[in-house]
Short mmCIF file of C-alpha atoms in Angstrom, two decimals:
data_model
loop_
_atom_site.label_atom_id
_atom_site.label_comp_id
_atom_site.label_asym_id
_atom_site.label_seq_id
_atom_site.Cartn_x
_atom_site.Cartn_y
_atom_site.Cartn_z
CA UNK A 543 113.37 90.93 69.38
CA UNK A 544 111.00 91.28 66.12
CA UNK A 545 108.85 89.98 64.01
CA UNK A 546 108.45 90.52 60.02
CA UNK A 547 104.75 90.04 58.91
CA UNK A 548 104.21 89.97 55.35
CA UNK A 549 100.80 91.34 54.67
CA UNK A 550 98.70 91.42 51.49
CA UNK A 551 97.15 94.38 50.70
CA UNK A 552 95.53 95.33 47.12
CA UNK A 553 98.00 92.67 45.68
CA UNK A 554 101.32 94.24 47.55
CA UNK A 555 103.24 93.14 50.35
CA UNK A 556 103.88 95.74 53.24
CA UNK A 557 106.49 94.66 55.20
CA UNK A 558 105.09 95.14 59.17
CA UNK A 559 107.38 95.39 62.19
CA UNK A 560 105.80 93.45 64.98
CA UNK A 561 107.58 93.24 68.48
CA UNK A 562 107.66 90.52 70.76
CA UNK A 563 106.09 90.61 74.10
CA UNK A 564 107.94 93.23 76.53
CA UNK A 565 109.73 94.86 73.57
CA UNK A 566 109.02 98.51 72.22
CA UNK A 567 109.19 99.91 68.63
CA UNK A 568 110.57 102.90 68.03
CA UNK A 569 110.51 103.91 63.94
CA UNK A 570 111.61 100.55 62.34
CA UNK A 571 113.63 98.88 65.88
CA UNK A 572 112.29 96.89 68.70
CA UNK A 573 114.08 97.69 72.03
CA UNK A 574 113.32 95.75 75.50
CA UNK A 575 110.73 97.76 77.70
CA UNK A 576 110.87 99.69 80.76
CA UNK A 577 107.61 100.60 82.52
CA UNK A 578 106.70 104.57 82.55
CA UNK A 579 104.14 105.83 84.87
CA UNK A 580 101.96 109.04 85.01
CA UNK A 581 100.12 110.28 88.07
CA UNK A 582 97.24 108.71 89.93
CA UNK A 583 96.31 109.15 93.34
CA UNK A 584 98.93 108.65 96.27
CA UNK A 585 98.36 108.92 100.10
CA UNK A 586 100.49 112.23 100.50
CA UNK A 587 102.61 112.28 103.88
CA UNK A 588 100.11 115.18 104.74
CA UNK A 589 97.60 112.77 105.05
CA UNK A 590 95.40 114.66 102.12
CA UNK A 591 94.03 111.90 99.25
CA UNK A 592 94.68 113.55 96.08
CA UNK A 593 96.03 113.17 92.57
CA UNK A 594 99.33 113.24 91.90
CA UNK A 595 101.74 114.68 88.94
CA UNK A 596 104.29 112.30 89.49
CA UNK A 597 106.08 110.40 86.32
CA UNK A 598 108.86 107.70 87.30
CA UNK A 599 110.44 105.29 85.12
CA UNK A 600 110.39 101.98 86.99
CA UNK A 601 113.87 101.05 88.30
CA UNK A 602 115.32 103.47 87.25
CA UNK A 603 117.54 105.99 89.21
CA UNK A 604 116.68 109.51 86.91
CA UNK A 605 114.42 112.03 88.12
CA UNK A 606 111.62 112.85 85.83
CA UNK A 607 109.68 116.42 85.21
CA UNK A 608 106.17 116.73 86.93
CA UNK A 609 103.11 116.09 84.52
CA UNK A 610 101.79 119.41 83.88
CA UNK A 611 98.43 118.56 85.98
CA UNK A 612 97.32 116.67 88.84
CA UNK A 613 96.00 113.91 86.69
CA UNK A 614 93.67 110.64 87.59
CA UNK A 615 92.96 108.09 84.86
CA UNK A 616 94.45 109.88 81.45
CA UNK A 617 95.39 107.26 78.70
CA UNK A 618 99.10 106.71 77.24
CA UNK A 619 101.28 105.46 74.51
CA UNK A 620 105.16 105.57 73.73
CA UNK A 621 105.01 107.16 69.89
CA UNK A 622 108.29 105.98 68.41
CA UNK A 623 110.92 108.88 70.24
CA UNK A 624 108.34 111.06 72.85
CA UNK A 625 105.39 109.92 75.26
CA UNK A 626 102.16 110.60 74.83
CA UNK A 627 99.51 111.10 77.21
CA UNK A 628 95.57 112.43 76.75
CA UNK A 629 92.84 113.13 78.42
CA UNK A 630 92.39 112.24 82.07
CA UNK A 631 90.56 113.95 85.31
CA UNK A 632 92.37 116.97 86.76
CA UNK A 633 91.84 117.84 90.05
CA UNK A 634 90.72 121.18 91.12
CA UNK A 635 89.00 122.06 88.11
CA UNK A 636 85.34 123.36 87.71
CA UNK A 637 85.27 120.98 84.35
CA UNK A 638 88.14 118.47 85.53
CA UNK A 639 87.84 115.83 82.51
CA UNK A 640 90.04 116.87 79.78
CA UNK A 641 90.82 116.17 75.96
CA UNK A 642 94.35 117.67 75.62
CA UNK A 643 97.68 115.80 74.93
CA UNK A 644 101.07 116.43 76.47
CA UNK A 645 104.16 115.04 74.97
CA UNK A 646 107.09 113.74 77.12
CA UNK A 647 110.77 114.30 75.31
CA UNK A 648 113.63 112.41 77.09
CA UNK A 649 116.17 114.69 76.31
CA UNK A 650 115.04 117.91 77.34
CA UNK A 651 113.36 115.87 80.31
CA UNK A 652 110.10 117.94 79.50
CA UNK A 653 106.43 118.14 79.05
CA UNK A 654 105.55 120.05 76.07
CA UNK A 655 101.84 120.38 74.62
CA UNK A 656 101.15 117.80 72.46
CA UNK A 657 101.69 118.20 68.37
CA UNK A 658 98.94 115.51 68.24
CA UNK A 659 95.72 117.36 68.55
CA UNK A 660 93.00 116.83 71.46
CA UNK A 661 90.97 113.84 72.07
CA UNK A 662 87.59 113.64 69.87
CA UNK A 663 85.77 113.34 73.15
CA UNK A 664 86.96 114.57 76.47
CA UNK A 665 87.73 110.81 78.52
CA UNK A 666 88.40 109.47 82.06
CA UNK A 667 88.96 106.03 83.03
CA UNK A 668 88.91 105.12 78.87
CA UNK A 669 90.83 101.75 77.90
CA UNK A 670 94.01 102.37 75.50
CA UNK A 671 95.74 99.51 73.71
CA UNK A 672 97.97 99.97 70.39
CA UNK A 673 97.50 97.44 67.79
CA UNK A 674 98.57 97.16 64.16
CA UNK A 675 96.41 95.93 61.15
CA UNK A 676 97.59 96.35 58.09
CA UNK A 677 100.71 97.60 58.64
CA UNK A 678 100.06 100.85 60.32
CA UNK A 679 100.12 101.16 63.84
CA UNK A 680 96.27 102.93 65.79
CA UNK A 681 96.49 103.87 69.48
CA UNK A 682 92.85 102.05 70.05
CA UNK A 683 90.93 104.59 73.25
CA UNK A 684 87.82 102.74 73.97
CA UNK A 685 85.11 103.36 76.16
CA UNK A 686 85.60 105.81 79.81
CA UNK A 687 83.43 108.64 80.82
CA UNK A 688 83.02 112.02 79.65
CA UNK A 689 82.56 113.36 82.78
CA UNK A 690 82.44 113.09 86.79
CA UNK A 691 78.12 112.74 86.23
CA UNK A 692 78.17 111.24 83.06
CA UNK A 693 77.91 107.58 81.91
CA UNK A 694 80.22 105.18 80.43
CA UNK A 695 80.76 105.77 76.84
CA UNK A 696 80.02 103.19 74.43
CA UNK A 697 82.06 105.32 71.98
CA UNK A 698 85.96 104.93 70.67
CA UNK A 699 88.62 106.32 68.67
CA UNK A 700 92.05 106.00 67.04
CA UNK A 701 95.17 108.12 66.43
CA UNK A 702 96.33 106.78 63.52
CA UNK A 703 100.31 106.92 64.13
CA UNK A 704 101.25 107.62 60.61
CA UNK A 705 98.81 110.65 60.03
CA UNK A 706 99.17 111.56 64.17
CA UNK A 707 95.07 112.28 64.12
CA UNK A 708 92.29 111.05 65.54
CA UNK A 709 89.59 109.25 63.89
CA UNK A 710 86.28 107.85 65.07
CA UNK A 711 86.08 104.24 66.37
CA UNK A 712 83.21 101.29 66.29
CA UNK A 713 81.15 101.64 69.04
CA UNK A 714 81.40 99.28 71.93
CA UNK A 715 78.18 96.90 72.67
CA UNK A 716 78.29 98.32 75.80
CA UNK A 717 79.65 101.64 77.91
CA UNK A 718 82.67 100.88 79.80
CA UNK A 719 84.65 102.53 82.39
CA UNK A 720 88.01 101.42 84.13
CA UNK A 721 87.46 98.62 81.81
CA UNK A 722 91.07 96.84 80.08
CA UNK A 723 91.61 96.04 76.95
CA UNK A 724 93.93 93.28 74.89
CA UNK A 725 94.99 93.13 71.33
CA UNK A 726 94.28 89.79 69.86
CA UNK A 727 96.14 90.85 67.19
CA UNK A 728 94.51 91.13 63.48
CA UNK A 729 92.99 94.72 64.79
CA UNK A 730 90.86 92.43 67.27
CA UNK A 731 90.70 93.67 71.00
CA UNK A 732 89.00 91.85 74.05
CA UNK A 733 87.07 94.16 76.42
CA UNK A 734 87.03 92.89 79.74
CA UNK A 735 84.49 93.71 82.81
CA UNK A 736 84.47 97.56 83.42
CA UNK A 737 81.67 99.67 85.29
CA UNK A 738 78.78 99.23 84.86
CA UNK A 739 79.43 95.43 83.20
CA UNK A 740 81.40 93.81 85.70
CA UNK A 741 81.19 90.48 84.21
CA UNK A 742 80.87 91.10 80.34
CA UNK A 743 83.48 90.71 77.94
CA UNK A 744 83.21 91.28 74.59
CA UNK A 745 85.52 91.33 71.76
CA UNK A 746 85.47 93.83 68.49
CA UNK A 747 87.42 94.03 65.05
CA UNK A 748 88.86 97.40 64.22
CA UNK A 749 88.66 97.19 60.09
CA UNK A 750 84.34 96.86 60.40
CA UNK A 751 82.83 97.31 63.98
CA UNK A 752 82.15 93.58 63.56
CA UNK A 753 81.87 91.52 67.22
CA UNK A 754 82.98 88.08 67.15
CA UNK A 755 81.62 85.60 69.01
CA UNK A 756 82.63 85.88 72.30
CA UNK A 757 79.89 85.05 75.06
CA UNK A 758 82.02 83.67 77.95
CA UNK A 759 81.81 86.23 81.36
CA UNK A 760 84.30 86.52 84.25
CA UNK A 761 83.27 84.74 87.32
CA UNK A 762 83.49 87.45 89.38
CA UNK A 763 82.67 91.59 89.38
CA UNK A 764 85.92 93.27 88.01
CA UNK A 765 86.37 97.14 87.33
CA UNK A 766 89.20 99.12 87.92
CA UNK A 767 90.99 95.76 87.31
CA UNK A 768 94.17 95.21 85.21
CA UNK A 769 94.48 92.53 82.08
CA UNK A 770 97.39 91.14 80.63
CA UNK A 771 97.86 88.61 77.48
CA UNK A 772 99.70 85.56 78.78
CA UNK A 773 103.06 84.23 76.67
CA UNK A 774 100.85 81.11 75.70
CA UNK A 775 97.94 83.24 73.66
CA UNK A 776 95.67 83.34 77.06
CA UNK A 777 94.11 85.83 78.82
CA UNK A 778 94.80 86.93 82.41
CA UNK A 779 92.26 89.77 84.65
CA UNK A 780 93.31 90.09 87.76
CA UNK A 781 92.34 92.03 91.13
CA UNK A 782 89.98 95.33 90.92
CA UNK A 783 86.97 96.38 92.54
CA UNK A 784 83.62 94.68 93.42
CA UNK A 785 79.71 96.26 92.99
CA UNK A 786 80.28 97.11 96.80
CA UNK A 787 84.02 98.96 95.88
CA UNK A 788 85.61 96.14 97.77
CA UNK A 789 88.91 95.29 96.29
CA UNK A 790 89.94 92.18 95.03
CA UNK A 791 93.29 89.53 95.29
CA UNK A 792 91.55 86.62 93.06
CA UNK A 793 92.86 86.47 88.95
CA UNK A 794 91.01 84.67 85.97
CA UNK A 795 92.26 83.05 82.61
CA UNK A 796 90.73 82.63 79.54
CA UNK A 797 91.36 79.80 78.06
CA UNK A 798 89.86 80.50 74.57
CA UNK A 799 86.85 78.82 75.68
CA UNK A 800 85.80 79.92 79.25
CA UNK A 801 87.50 81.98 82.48
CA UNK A 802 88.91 79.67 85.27
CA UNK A 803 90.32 81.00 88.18
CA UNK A 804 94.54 81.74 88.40
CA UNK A 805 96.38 82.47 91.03
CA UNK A 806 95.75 84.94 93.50
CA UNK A 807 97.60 88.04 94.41
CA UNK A 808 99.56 88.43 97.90
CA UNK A 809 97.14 90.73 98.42
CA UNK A 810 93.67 92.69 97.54
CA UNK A 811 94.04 95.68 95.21
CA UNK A 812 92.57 97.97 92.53
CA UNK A 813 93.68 100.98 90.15
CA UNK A 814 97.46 99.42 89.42
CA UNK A 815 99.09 99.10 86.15
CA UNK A 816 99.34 95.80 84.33
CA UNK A 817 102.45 95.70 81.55
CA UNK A 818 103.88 93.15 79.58
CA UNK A 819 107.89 93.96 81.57
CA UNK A 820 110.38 91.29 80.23
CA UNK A 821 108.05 89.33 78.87
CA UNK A 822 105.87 88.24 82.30
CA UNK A 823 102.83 90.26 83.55
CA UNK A 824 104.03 92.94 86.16
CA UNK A 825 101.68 94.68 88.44
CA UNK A 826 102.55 98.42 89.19
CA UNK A 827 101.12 100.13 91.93
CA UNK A 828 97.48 100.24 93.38
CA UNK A 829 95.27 100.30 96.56
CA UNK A 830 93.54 97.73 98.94
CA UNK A 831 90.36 99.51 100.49
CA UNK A 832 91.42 102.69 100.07
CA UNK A 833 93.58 102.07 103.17
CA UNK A 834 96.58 100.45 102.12
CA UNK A 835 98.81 102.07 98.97
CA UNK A 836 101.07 100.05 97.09
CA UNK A 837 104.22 100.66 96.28
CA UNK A 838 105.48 97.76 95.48
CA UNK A 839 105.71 96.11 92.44
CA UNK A 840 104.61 92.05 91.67
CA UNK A 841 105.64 90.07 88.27
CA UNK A 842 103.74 86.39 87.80
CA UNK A 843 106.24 83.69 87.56
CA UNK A 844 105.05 82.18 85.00
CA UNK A 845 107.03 78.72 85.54
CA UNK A 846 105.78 78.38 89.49
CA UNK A 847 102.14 80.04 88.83
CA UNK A 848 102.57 82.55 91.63
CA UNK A 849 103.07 86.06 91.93
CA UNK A 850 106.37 87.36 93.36
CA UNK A 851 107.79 90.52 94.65
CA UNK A 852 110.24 92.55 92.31
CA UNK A 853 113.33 94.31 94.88
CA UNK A 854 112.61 97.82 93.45
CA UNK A 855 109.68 100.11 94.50
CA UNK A 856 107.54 102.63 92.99
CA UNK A 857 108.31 106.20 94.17
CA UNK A 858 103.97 106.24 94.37
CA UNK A 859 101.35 103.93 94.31
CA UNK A 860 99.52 105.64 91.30
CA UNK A 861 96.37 104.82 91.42
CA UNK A 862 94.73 104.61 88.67
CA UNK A 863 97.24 106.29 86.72
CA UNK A 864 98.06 105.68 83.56
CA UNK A 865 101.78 103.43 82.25
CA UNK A 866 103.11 102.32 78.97
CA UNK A 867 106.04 100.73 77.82
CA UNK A 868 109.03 102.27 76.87
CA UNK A 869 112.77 101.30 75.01
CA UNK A 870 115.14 100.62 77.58
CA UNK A 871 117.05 103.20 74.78
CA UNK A 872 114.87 106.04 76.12
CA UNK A 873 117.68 108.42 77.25
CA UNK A 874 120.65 106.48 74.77
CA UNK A 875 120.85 109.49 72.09
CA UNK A 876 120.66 112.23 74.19
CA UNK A 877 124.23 114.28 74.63
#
């Protein structure tokens, strides 16, 4: 399923491939998705709490190669054949946040060091969202920490997909970490809640820095949270922690005008996944007060209004991890 957009620029039309909800591109094809998912922390049977190296492809029955670190938070992307992950905390290290990129190729079923070079600024807990203006495609990293004692950046940047380099970002209006963001399309995101905002959203336009006018706050403290845009053109943030690190079961939707409260998850949690998996927000993963560690996997019904309970489990909970999108095609050309 894809779009054509016909886009104007300097009096010639570019031709842009735009995929529908749930759907991947890969070169000039749209394929339906399949969640991926890097590390995060699990509850190990030894009863240690640590990050894990895990990857898993969601429902699928194919064992995957390790990450090549224990990773918490790193940010990710499917980049037309490979995945691509950056950045991230390691654990064990004396300076654990990182900047370097691994690649994932399905074929050899391997990590490889990335051909795209490091991160401009070393990043935990950063939001990641591709979008497409002008008929090129930006991996948009926004916001995170540079380090365990450090505060929330206010600053982003791009990997420009048809270059594969970074480039500097607009600044945020204010730092974020395990924030989410949404493309609004038109190289607009939404930023929503994050530590140390909670509440604040704010949305920003990739071409000129410019904010547009966007005032409305959640109506309750959300970090660590997960977003989602709804089939409709709303907005969905849902679960997360509290200023106290409780975690929470309630949603919100923005309406284009204000947040009202959805509908609320079976139960409390933080640090999951949120993707866009056949065209309904799906939950992947997360924790309820540190105690509980969730393997299983919820998708919103978006007829009823309610969440509901997919048959197929995660291998881990991963915890703020990191999960993108990729073609259900991943493994199709490989002998």
């Amino acid at each position: 399923m894809l779009k054509l957009l016909i886009l104007s620029v300097l009096g010639l039309e570019i031709s842009a491939l735009v995929c529908d909800p749930g759907w991947v591109q890969s070169f000039d094809r749209c394929d339906p998705g399949l969640a991926f998912l890097v590390g995060g922390s699990h509850f190990a049977l030894d009863k240690r709490l640590g990050f894990s190296n895990t990857s898993e492809i969601f429902a699928l029955s194919k064992t995957l190669a390790d990450y090549p670190r224990l990773i918490d938070a790193p940010i990710m992307t499917w980049k037309d054949d490979h995945v691509l992950v950056c950045g991230g905390r390691n654990q064990g290290e004396d300076d654990p946040v990182l900047n370097e990129c691994w690649d994932y190729w399905p074929c050899s079923n391997e990590w490889k060091v990335s051909s795209t070079p490091p991160l401009l600024t070393t990043r935990v807990g950063a939001s990641f969202v591709t979008v497409s203006i002008q008929g090129k495609r930006y991996l948009w990293v926004l916001g995170g920490s540079e380090s365990d004692e450090s505060q929330s950046l206010v600053t982003t940047e791009l990997l420009d997909f048809s270059t594969n380099q970074w480039l500097p970002g607009p600044n945020l209006a204010y730092g974020r970490f395990s924030s989410c963001a949404l493309d609004l399309g038109e190289g607009s995101v939404m930023m929503v809640g994050g530590f140390p905002t909670y509440t604040n959203t704010e949305m920003i336009h990739l071409e000129d820095g410019s904010y547009l006018s966007q005032n409305e706050s959640l109506n309750e403290f959300r970090w660590g949270h997960g977003c989602a845009n709804l089939p409709d053109g709303r907005q969905l943030a849902l679960g997360g922690l509290d200023e106290n690190f409780l975690s929470k079961l309630s949603t919100e939707i923005y309406d284009g005008t204000k947040w009202l409260m959805g509908p609320s998850l079976p139960s409390s949690r933080s640090g999951m996944t949120v993707l866009n998996l056949d065209g309904r927000p799906t939950l992947f993963g997360g924790v309820q007060l540190s105690v509980i560690w969730h393997t299983e996997v919820l998708a919103l019904d978006l007829d009823q209004g309610e969440w509901v309970e997919l048959p197929e489990k995660l291998l881990e909970a991963h915890t703020s991890g990191a999960g993108t999108l990729v073609p259900n095609s991943i493994f199709d050309s490989c002998p």
